[in-house]
JSON list of C-alpha atoms in Angstrom, two decimals:
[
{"chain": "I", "resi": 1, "resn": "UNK", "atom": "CA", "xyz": [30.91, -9.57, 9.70]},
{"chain": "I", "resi": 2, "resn": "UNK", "atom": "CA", "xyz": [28.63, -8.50, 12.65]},
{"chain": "I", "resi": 3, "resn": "UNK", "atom": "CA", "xyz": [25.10, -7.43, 10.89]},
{"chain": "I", "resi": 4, "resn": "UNK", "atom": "CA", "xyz": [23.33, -3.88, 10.95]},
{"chain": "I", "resi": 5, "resn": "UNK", "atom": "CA", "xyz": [19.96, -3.97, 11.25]},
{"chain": "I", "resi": 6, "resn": "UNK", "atom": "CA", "xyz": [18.75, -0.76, 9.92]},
{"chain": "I", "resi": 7, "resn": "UNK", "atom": "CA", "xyz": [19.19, 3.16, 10.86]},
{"chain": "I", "resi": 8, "resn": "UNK", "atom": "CA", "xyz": [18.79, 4.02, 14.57]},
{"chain": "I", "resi": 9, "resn": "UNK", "atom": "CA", "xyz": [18.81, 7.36, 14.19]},
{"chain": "I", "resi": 10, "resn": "UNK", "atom": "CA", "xyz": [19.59, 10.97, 12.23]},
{"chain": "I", "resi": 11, "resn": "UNK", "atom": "CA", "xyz": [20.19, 14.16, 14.34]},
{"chain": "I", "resi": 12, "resn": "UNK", "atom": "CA", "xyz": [20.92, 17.25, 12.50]},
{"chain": "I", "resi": 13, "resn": "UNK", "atom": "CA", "xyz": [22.61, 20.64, 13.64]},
{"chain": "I", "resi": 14, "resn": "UNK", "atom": "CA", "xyz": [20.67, 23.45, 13.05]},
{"chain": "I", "resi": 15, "resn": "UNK", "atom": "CA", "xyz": [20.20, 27.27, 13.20]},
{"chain": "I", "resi": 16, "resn": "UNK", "atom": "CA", "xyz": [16.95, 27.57, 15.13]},
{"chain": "I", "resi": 17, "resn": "UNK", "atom": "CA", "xyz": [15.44, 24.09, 16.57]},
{"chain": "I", "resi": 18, "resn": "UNK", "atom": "CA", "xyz": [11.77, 25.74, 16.97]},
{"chain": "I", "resi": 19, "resn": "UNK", "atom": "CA", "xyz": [11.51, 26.62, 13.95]},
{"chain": "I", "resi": 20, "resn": "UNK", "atom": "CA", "xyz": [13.12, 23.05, 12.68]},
{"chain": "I", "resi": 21, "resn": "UNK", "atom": "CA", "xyz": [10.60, 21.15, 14.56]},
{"chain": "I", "resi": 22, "resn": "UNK", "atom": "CA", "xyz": [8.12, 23.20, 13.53]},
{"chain": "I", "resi": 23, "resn": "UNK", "atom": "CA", "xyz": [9.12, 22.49, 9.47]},
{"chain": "I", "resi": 24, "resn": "UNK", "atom": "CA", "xyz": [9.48, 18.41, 10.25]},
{"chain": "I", "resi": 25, "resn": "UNK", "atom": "CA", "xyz": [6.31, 18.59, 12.08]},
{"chain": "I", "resi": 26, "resn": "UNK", "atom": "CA", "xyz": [4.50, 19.87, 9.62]},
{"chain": "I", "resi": 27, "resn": "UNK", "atom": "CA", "xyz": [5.96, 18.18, 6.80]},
{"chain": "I", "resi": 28, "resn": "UNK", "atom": "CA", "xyz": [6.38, 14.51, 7.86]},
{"chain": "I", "resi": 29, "resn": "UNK", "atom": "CA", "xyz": [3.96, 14.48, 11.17]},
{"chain": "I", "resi": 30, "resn": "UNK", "atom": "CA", "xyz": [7.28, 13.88, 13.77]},
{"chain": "I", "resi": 31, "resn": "UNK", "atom": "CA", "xyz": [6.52, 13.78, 16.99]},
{"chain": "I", "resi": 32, "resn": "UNK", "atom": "CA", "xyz": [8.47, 14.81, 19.95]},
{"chain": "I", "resi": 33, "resn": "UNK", "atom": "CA", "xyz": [9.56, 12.58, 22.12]},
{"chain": "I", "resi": 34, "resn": "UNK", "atom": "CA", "xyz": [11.35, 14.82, 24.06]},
{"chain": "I", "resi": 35, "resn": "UNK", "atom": "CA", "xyz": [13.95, 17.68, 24.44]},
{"chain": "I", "resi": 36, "resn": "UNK", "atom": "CA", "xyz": [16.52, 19.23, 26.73]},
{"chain": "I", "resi": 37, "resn": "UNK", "atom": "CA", "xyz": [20.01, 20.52, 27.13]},
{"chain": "I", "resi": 38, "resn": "UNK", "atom": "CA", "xyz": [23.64, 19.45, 27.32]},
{"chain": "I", "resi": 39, "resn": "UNK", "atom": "CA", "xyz": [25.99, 22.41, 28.55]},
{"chain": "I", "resi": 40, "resn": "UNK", "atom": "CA", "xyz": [28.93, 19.90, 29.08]},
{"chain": "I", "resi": 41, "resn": "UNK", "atom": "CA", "xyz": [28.76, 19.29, 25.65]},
{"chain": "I", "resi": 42, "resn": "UNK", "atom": "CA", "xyz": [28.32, 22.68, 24.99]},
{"chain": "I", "resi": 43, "resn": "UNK", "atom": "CA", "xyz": [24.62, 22.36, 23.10]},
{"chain": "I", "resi": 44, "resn": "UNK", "atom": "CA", "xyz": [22.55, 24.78, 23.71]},
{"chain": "I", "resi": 45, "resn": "UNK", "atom": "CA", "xyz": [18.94, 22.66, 23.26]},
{"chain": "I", "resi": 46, "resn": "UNK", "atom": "CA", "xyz": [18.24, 19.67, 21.62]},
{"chain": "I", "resi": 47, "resn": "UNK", "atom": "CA", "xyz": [14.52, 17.71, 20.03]},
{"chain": "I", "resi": 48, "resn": "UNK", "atom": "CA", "xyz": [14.16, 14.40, 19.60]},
{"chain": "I", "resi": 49, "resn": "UNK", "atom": "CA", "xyz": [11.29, 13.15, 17.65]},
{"chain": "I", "resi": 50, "resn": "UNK", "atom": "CA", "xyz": [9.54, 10.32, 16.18]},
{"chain": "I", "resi": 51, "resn": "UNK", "atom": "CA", "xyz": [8.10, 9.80, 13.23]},
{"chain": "I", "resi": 52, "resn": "UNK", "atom": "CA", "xyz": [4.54, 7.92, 13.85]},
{"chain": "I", "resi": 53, "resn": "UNK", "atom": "CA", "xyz": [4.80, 5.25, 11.06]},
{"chain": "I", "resi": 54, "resn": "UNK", "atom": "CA", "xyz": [8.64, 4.60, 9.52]},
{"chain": "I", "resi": 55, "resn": "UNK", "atom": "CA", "xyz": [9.73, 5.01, 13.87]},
{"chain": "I", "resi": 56, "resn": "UNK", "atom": "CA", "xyz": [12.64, 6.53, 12.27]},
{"chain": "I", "resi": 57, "resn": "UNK", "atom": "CA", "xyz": [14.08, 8.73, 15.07]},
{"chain": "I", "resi": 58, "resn": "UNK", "atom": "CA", "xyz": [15.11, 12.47, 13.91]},
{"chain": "I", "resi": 59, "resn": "UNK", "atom": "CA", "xyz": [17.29, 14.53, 16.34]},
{"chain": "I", "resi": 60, "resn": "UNK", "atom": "CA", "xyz": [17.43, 18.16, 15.84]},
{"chain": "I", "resi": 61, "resn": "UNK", "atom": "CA", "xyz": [20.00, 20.28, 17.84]},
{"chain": "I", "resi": 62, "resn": "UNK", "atom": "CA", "xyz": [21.62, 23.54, 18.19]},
{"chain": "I", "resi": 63, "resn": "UNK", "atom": "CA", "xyz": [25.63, 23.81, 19.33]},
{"chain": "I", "resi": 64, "resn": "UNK", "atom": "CA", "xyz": [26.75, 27.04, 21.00]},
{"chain": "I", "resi": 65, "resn": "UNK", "atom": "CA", "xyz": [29.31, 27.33, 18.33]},
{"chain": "I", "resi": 66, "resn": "UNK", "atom": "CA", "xyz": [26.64, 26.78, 15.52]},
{"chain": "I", "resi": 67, "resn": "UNK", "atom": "CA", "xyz": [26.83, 29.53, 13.28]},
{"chain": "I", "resi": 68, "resn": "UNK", "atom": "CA", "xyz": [23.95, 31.11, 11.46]},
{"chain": "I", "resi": 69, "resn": "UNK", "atom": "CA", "xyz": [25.28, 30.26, 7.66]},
{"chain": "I", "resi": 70, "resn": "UNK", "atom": "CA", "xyz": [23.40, 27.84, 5.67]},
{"chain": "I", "resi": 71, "resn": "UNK", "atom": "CA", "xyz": [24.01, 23.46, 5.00]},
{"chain": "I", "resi": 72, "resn": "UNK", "atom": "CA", "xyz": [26.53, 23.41, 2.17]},
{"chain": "I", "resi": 73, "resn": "UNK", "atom": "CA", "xyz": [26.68, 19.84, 1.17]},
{"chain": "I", "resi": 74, "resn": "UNK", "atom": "CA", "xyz": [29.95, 20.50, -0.80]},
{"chain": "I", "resi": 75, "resn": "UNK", "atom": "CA", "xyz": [32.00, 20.84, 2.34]},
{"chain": "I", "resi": 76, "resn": "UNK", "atom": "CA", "xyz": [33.07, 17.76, 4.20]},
{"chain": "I", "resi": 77, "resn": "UNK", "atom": "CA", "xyz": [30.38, 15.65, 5.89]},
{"chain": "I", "resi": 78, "resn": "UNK", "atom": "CA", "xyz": [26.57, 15.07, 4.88]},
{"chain": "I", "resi": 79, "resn": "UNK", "atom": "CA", "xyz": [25.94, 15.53, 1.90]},
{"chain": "I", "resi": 80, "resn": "UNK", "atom": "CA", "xyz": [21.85, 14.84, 1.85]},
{"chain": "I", "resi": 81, "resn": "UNK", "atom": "CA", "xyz": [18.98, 12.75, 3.52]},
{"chain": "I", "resi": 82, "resn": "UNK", "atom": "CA", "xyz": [16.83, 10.49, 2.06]},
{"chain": "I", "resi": 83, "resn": "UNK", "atom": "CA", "xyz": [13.66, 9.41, 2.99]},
{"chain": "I", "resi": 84, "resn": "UNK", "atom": "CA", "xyz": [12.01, 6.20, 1.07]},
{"chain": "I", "resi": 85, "resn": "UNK", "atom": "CA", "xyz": [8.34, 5.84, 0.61]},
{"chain": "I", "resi": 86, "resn": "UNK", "atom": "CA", "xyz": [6.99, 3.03, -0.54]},
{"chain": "I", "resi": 87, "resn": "UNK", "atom": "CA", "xyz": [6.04, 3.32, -4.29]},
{"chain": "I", "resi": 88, "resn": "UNK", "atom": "CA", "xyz": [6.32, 5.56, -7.04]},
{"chain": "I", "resi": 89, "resn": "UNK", "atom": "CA", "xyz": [2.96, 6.65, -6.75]},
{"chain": "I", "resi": 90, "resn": "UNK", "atom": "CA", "xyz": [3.27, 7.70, -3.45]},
{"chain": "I", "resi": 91, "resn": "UNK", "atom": "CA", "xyz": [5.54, 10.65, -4.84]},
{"chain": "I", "resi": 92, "resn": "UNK", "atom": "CA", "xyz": [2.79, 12.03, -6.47]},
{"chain": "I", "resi": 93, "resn": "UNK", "atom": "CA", "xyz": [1.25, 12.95, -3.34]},
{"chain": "I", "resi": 94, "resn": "UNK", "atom": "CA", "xyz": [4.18, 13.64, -1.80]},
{"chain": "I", "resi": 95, "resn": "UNK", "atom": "CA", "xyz": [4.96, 16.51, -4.43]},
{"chain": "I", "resi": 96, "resn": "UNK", "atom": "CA", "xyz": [0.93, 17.72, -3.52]},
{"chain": "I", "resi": 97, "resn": "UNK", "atom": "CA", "xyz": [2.11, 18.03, 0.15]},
{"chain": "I", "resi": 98, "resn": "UNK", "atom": "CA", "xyz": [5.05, 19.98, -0.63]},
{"chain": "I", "resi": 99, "resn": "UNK", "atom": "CA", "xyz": [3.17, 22.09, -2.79]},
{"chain": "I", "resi": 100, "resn": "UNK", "atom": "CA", "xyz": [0.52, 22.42, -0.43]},
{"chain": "I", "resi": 101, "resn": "UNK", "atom": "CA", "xyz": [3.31, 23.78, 2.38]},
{"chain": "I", "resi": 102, "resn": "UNK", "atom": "CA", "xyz": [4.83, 25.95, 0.13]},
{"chain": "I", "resi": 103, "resn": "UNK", "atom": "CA", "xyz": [8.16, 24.10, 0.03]},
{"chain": "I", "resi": 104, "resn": "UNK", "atom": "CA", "xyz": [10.19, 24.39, -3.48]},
{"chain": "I", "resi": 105, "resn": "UNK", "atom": "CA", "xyz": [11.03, 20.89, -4.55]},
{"chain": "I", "resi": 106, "resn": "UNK", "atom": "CA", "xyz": [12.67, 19.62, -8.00]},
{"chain": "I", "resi": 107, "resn": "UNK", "atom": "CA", "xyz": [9.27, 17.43, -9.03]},
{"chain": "I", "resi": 108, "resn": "UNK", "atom": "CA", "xyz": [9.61, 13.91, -9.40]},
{"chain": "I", "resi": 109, "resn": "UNK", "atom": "CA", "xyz": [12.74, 12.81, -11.44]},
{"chain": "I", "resi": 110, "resn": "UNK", "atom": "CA", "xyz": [12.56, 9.59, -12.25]},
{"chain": "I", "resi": 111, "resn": "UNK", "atom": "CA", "xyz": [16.05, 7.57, -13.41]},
{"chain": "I", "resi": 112, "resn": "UNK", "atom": "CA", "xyz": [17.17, 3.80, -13.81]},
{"chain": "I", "resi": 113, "resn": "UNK", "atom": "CA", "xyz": [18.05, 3.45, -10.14]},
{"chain": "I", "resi": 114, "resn": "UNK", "atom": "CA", "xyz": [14.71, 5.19, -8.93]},
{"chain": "I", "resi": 115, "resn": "UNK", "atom": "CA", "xyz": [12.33, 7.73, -8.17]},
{"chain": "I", "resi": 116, "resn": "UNK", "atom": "CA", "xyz": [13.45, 11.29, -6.46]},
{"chain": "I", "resi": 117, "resn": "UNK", "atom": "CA", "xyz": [12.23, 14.22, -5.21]},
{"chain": "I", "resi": 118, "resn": "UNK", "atom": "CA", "xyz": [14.82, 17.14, -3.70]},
{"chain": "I", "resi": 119, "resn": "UNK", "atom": "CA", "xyz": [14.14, 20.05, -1.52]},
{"chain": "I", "resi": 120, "resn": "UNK", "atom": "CA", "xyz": [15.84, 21.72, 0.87]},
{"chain": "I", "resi": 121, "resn": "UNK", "atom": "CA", "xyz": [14.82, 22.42, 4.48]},
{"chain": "I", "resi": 122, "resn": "UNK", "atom": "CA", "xyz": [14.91, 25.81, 6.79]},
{"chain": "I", "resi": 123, "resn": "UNK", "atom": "CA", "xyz": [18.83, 25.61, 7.05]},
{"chain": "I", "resi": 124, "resn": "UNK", "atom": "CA", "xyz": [19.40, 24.92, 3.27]},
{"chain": "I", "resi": 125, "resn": "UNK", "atom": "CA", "xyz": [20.09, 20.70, 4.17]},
{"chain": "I", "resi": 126, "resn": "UNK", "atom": "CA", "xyz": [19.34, 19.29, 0.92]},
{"chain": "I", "resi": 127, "resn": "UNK", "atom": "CA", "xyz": [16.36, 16.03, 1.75]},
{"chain": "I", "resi": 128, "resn": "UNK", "atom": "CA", "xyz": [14.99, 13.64, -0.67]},
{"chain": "I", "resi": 129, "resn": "UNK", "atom": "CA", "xyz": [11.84, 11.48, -0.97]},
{"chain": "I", "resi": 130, "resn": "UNK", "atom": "CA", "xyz": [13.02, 7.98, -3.08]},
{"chain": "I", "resi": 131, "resn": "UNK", "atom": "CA", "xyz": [11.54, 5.23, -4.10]},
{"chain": "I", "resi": 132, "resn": "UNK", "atom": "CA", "xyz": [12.98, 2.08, -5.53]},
{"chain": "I", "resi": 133, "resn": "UNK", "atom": "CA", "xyz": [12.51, 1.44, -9.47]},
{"chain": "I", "resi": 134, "resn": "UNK", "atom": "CA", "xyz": [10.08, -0.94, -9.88]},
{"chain": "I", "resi": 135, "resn": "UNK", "atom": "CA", "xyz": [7.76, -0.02, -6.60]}
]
């Protein structure tokens, strides 16, 4: 079986990409890489960022057809994102930061198969911070 060798990249639809990249910004310190448009593919303006330390690559774009409801992960597709750090006690500050930005978050909730932390951002997409038991 041909290998994978990690996750190239995550782009997300969403209501209002300034305000998006504003939230990511300010919560995990993405930086833009750059942005444009694609009218033959019928979206209106798209980001693409970086994010300085995990290079993880986060797209954020808005579709002409997007409408302005809220991420419902019980319809079909995505259900959430997760973002690992590197050790339980890195969740600690992570649930400072949140707190510090004002974003609601479920606390750390820690279970046999690791460490969690879920919040939602601007458009309702449900994100977690997890780390592997043991870490």
């Amino acid at each position: 079986m041909p290998d994978i060798t990690g996750l190239s990249h995550l782009t997300l639809t969403v209501t209002d990409v300034d305000r998006s990249l504003d939230w990511y910004q300010q919560l995990l310190g993405v930086q833009m890489i750059f942005e444009g448009e694609e009218p033959e593919n019928a979206v209106t303006r798209f980001v693409v960022t970086i994010h300085p330390t995990s290079a993880l690559i986060l797209g954020l774009r808005k579709h002409r057809s997007t409408a302005d409801e809220r991420f419902d992960e019980t319809k079909v597709g995505m259900d959430h994102v997760a973002f690992q750090v590197g050790s339980r006690a890195v969740m600690d500050e992570w649930v400072a930061r949140l707190d510090e930005l004002g974003i609601e978050h479920s606390g750390v909730k820690d279970a046999a198969y690791g460490s969690v932390i879920t919040f939602r951002d601007p458009d309702n997409i449900q994100l977690e911070l997890f780390a592997l038991p043991g870490t």
